[in-house]
PDB file of C-alpha atoms in Angstrom:
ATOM      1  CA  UNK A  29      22.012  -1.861  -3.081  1.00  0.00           C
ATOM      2  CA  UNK A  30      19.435  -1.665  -5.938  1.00  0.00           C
ATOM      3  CA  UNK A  31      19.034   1.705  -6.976  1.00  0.00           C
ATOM      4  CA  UNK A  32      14.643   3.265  -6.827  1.00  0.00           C
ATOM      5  CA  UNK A  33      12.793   1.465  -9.554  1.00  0.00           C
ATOM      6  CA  UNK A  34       9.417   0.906  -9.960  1.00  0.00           C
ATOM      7  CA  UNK A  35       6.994  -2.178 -11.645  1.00  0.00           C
ATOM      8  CA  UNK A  36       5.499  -1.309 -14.737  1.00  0.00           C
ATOM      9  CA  UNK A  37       1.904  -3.433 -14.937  1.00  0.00           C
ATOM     10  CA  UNK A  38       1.105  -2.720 -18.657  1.00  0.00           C
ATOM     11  CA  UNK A  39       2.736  -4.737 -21.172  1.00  0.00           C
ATOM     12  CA  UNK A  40       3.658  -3.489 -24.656  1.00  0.00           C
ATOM     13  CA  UNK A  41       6.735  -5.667 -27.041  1.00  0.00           C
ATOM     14  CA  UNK A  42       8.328  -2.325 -27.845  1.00  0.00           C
ATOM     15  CA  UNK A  43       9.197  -2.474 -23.824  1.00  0.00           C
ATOM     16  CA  UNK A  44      10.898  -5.635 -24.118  1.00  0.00           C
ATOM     17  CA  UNK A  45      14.940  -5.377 -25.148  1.00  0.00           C
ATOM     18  CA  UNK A  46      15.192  -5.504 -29.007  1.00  0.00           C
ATOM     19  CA  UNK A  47      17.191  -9.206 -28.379  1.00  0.00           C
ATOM     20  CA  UNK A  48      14.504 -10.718 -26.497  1.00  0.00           C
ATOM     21  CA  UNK A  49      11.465  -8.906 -28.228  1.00  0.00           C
ATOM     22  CA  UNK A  50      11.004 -11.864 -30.771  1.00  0.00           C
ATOM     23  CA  UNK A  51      10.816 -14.598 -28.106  1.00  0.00           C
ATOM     24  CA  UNK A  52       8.023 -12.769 -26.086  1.00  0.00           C
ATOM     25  CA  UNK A  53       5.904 -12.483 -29.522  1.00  0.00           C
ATOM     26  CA  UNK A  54       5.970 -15.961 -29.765  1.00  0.00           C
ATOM     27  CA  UNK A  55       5.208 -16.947 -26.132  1.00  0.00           C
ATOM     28  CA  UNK A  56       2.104 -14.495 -25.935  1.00  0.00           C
ATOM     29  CA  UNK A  57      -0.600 -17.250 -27.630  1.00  0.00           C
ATOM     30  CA  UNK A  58       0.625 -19.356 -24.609  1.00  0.00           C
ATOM     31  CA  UNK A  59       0.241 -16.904 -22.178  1.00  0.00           C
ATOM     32  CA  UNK A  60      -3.723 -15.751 -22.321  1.00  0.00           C
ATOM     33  CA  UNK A  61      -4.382 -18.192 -19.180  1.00  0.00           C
ATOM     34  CA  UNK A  62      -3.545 -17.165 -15.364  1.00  0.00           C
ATOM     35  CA  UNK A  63      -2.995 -13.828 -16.181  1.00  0.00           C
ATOM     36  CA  UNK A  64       0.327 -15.063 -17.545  1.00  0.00           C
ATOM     37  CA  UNK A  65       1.309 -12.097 -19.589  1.00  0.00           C
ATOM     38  CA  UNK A  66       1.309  -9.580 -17.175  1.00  0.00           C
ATOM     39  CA  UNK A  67       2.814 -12.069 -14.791  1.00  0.00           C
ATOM     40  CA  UNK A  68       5.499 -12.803 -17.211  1.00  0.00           C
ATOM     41  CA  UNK A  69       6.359  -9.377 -17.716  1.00  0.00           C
ATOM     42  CA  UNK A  70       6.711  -8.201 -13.900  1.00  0.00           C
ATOM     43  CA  UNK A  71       8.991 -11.529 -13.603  1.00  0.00           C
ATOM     44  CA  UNK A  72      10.964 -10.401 -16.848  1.00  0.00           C
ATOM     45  CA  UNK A  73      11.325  -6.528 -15.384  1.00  0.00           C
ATOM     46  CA  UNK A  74      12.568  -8.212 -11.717  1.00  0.00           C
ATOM     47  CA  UNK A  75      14.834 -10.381 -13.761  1.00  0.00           C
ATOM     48  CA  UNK A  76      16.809  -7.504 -15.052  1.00  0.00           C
ATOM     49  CA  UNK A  77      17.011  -5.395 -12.120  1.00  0.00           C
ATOM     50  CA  UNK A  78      18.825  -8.966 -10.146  1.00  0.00           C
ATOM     51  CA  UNK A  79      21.017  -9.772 -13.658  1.00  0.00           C
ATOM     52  CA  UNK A  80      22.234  -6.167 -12.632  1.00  0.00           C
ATOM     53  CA  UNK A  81      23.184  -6.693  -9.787  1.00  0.00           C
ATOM     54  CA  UNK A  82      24.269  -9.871  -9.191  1.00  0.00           C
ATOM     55  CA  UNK A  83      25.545 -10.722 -12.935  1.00  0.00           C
ATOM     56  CA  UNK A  84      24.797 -13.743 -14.774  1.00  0.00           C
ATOM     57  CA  UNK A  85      23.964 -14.188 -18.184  1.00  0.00           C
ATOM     58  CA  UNK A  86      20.975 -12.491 -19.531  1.00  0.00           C
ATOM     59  CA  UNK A  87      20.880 -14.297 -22.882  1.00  0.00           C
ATOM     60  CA  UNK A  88      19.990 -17.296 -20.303  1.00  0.00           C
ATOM     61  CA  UNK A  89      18.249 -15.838 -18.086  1.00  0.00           C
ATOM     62  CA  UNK A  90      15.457 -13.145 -19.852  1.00  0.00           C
ATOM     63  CA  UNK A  91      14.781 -16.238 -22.451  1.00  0.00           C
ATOM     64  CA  UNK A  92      13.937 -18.279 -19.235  1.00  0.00           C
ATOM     65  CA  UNK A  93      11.469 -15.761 -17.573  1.00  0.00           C
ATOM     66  CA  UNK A  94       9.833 -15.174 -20.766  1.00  0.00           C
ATOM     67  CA  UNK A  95       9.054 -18.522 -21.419  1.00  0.00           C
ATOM     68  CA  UNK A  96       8.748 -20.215 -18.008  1.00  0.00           C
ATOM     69  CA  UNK A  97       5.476 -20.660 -17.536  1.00  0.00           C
ATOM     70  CA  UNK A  98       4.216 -21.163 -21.508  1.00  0.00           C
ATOM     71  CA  UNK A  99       3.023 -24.966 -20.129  1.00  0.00           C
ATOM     72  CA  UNK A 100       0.343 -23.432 -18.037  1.00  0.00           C
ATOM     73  CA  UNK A 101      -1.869 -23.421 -21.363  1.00  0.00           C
ATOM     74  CA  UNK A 102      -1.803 -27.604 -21.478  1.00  0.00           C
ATOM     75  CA  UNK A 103      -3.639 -27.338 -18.428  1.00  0.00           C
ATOM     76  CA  UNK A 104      -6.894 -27.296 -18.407  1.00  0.00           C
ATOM     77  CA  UNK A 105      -8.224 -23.534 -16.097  1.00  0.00           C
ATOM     78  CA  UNK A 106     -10.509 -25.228 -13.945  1.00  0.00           C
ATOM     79  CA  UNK A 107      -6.886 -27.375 -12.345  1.00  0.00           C
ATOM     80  CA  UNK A 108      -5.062 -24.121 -12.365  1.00  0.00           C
ATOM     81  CA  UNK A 109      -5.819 -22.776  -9.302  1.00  0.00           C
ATOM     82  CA  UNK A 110      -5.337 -26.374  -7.762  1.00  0.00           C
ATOM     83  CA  UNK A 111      -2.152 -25.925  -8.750  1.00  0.00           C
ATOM     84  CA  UNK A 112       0.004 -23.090  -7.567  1.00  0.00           C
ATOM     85  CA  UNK A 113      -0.783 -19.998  -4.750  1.00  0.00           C
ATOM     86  CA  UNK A 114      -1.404 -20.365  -0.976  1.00  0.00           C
ATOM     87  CA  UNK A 115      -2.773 -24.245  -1.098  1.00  0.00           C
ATOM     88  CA  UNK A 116      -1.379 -26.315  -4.096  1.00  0.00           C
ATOM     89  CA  UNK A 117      -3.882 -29.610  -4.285  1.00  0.00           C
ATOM     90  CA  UNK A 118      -2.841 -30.943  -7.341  1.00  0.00           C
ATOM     91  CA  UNK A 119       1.277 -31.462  -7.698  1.00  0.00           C
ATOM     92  CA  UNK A 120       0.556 -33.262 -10.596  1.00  0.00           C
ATOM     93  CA  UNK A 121      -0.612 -30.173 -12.847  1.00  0.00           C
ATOM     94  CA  UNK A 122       1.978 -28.199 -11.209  1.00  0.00           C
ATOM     95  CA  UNK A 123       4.967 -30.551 -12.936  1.00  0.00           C
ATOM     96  CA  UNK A 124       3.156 -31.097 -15.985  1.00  0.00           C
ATOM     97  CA  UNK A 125       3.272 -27.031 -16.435  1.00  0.00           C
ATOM     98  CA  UNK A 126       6.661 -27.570 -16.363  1.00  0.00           C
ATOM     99  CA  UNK A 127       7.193 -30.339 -18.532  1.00  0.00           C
ATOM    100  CA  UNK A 128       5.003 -28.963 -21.343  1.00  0.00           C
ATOM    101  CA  UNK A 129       6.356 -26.051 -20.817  1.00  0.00           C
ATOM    102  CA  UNK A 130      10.378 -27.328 -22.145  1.00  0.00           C
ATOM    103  CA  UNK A 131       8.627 -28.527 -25.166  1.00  0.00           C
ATOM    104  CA  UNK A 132       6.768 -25.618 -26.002  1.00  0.00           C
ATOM    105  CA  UNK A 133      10.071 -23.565 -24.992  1.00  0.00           C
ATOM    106  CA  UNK A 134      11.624 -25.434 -26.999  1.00  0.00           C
ATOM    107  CA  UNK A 135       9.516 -24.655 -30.025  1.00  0.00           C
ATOM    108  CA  UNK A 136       9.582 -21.058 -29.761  1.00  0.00           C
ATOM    109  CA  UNK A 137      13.157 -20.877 -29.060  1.00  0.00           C
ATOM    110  CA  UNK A 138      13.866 -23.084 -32.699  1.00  0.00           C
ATOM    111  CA  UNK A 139      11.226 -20.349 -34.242  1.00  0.00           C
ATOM    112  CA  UNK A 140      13.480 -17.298 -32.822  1.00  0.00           C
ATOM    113  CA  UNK A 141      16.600 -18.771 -33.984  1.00  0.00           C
ATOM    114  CA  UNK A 142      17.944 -20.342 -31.258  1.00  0.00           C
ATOM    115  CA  UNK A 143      19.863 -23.883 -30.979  1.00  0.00           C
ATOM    116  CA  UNK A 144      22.514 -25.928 -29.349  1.00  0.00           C
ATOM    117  CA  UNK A 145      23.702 -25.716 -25.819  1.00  0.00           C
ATOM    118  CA  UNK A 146      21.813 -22.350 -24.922  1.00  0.00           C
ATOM    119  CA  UNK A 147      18.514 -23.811 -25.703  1.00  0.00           C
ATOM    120  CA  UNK A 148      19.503 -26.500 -23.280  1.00  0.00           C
ATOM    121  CA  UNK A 149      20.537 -24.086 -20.779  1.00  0.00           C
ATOM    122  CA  UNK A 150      17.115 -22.185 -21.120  1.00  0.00           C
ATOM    123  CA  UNK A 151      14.890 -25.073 -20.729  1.00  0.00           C
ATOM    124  CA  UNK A 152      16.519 -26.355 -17.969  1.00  0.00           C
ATOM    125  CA  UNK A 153      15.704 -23.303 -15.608  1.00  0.00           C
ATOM    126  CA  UNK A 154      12.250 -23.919 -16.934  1.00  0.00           C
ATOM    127  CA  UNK A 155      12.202 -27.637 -15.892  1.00  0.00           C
ATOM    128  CA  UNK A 156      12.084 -26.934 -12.119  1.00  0.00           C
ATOM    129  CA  UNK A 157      11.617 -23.662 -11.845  1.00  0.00           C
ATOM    130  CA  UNK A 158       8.934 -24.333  -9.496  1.00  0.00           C
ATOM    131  CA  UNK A 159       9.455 -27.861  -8.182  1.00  0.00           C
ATOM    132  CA  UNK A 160      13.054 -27.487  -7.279  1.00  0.00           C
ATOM    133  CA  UNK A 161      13.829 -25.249  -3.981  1.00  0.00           C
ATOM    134  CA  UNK A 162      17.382 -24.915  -4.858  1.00  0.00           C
ATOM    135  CA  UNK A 163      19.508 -22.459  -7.031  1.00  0.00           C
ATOM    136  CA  UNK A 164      20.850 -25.416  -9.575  1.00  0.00           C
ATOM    137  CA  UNK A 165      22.901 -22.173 -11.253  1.00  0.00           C
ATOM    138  CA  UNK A 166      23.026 -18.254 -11.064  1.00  0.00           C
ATOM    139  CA  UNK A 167      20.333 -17.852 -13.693  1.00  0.00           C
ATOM    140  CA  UNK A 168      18.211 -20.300 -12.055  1.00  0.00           C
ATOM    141  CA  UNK A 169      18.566 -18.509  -8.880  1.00  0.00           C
ATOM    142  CA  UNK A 170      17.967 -15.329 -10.768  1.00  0.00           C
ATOM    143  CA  UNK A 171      14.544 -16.996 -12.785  1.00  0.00           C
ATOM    144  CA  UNK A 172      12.959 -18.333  -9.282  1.00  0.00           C
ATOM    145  CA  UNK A 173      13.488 -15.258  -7.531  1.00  0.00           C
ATOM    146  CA  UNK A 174      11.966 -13.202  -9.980  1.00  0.00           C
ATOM    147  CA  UNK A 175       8.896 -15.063 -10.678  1.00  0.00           C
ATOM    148  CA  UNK A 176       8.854 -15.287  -6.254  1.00  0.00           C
ATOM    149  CA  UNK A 177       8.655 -11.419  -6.393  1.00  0.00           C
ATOM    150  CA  UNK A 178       5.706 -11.194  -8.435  1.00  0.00           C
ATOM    151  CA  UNK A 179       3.532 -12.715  -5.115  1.00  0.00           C
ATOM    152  CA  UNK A 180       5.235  -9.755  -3.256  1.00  0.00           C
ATOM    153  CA  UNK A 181       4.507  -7.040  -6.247  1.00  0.00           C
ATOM    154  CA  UNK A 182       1.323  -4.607  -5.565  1.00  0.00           C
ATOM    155  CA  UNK A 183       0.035  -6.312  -9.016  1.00  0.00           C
ATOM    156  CA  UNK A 184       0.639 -10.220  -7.597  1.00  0.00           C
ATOM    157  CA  UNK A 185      -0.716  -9.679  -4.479  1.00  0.00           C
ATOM    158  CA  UNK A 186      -3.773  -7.581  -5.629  1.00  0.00           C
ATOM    159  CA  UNK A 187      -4.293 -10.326  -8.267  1.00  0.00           C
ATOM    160  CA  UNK A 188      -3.870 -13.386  -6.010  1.00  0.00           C
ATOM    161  CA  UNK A 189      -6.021 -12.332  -3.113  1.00  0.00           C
ATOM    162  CA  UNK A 190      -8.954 -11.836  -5.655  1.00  0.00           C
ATOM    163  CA  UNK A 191      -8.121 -15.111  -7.494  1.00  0.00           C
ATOM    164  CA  UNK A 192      -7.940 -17.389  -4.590  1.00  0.00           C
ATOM    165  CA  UNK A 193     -10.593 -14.637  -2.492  1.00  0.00           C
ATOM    166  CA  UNK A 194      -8.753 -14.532   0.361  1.00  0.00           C
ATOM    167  CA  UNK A 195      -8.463 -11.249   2.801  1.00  0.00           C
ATOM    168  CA  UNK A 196      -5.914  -9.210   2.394  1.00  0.00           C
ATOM    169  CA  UNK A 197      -5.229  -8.433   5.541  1.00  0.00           C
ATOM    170  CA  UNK A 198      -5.164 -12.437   6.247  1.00  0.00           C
ATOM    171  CA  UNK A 199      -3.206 -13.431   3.569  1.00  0.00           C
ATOM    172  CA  UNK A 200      -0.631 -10.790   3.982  1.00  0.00           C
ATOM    173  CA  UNK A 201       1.032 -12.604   7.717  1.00  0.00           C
ATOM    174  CA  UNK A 202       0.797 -15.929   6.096  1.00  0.00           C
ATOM    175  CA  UNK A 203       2.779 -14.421   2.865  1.00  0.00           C
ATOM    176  CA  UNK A 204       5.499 -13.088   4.872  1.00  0.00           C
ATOM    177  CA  UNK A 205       5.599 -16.120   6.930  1.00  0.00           C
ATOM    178  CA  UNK A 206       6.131 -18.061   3.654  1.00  0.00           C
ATOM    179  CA  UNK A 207       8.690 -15.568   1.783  1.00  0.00           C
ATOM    180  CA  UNK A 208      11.196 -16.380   4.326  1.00  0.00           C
ATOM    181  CA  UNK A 209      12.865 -19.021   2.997  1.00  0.00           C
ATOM    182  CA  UNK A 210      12.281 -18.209  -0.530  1.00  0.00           C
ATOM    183  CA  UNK A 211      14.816 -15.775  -1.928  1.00  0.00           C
ATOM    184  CA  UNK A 212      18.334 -17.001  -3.149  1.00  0.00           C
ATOM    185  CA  UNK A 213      20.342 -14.259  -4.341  1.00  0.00           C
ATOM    186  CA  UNK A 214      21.039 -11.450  -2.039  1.00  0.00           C
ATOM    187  CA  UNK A 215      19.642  -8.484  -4.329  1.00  0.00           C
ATOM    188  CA  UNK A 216      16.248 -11.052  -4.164  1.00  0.00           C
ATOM    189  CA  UNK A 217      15.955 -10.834  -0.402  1.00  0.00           C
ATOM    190  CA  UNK A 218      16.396  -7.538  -0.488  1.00  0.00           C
ATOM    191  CA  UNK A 219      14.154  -6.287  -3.287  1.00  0.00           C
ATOM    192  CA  UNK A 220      11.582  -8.845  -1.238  1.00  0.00           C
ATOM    193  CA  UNK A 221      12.223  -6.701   1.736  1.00  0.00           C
ATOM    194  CA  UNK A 222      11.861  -3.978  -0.434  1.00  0.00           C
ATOM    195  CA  UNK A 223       8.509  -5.236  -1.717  1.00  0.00           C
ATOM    196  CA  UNK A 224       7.451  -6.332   1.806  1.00  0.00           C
ATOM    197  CA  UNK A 225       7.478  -2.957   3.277  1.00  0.00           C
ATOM    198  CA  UNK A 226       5.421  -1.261   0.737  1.00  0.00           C
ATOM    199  CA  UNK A 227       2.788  -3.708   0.982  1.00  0.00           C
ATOM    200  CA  UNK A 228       3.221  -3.476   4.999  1.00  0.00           C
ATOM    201  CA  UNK A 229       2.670   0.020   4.222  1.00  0.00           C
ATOM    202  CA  UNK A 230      -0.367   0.231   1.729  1.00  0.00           C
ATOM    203  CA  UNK A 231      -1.998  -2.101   4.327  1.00  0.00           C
ATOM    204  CA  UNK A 232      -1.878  -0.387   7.347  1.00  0.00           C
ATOM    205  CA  UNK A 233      -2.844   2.850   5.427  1.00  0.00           C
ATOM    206  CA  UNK A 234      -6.224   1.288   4.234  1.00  0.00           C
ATOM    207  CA  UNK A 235      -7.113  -0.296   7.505  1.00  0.00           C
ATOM    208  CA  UNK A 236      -6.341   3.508   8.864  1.00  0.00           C
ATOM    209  CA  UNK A 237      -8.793   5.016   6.490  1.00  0.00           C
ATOM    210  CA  UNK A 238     -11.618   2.304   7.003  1.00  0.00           C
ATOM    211  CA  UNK A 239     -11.217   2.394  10.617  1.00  0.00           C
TER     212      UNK A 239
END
């Protein structure tokens, strides 16, 4: 069972593990669309509370979440929301995301000092990571459930009902419904669970006070 822990939603490097610190630097100029660096760092945080628990290797796996969505800046904003959340129109842009998103990886990882095998390991959770259902290795499982938890995070939820204007209190049933099939590692269904119950919670208690 994970232990209490809590989501930090403001970003600072000196927050990020001394290892890993370099490769965020680098991947900020590519995250300024989407809200992509606070994204990135909620899916980072999630990612080490599910390396601790269910293992796996975090030299793969941090590098991953840092970096995996760097392609969204190829595409163009006015495609983005097209593109991912509640009613994805344009699969196109969604794979492209990915794709740009090895080579920029790629990049970033030479620039940090990276090479060989483990870059190949990296920027192959990042080639999927959202077009592929299926945990293709622990880390991937790891990467897919952390960036899923961000939807379920007070931050991703807040963020994506004002993005895509949707009611809370609508989009909230049709979230759950969704999140069931999700989650592949057992500490990620249960940190969703986790997740699910606090928003469950937050809700009610605002429809109580505007009732």
């Amino acid at each position: 069972m994970v232990p209490t822990y809590s989501i930090d939603e403001v970003f600072d490097l000196k927050k990020i593990e001394t290892p890993y610190q370099r490769i965020f630097e680098l991947a900020i100029p590519f995250l300024k669309t989407r809200l992509n660096l606070p994204h990135t760092y909620i899916v980072y945080q999630y990612a080490q509370l599910l390396l601790h628990e269910e293992g796996g290797s975090r030299e793969i796996t941090l590098p991953a979440c840092i970096l995996h969505d760097v392609g969204w800046s190829t595409i163009p904003e006015d495609q983005q929301l097209r593109s991912f959340g509640p009613n994805i129109k344009d699969l196109e842009a969604r794979r492209k995301h990915e794709v740009e998103g090895v080579s920029i990886a790629k990049q970033i990882l030479s620039r940090a000092g990276y090479n060989g095998s483990l870059v190949e390991r990296i920027v192959a959770i990042i080639d999927g990571h959202d077009t592929t259902a299926n945990a293709r290795s622990l880390e991937d499982a790891i990467t897919k459930d952390s960036d899923k938890l961000f939807r379920l995070s007070a931050y991703g939820f807040r963020v994506d009902c004002e993005r895509f204007q949707v009611d809370p209190q609508t989009y909230w049933p049709l979230l759950l419904k969704r999140m069931e099939n999700w989650f592949l590692t057992p500490t990620g269904k249960e940190l969703a669970a986790r997740e699910a119950r606090e928003r469950t919670r937050e809700l009610q208690e605002r429809q109580e006070r505007s009732s």
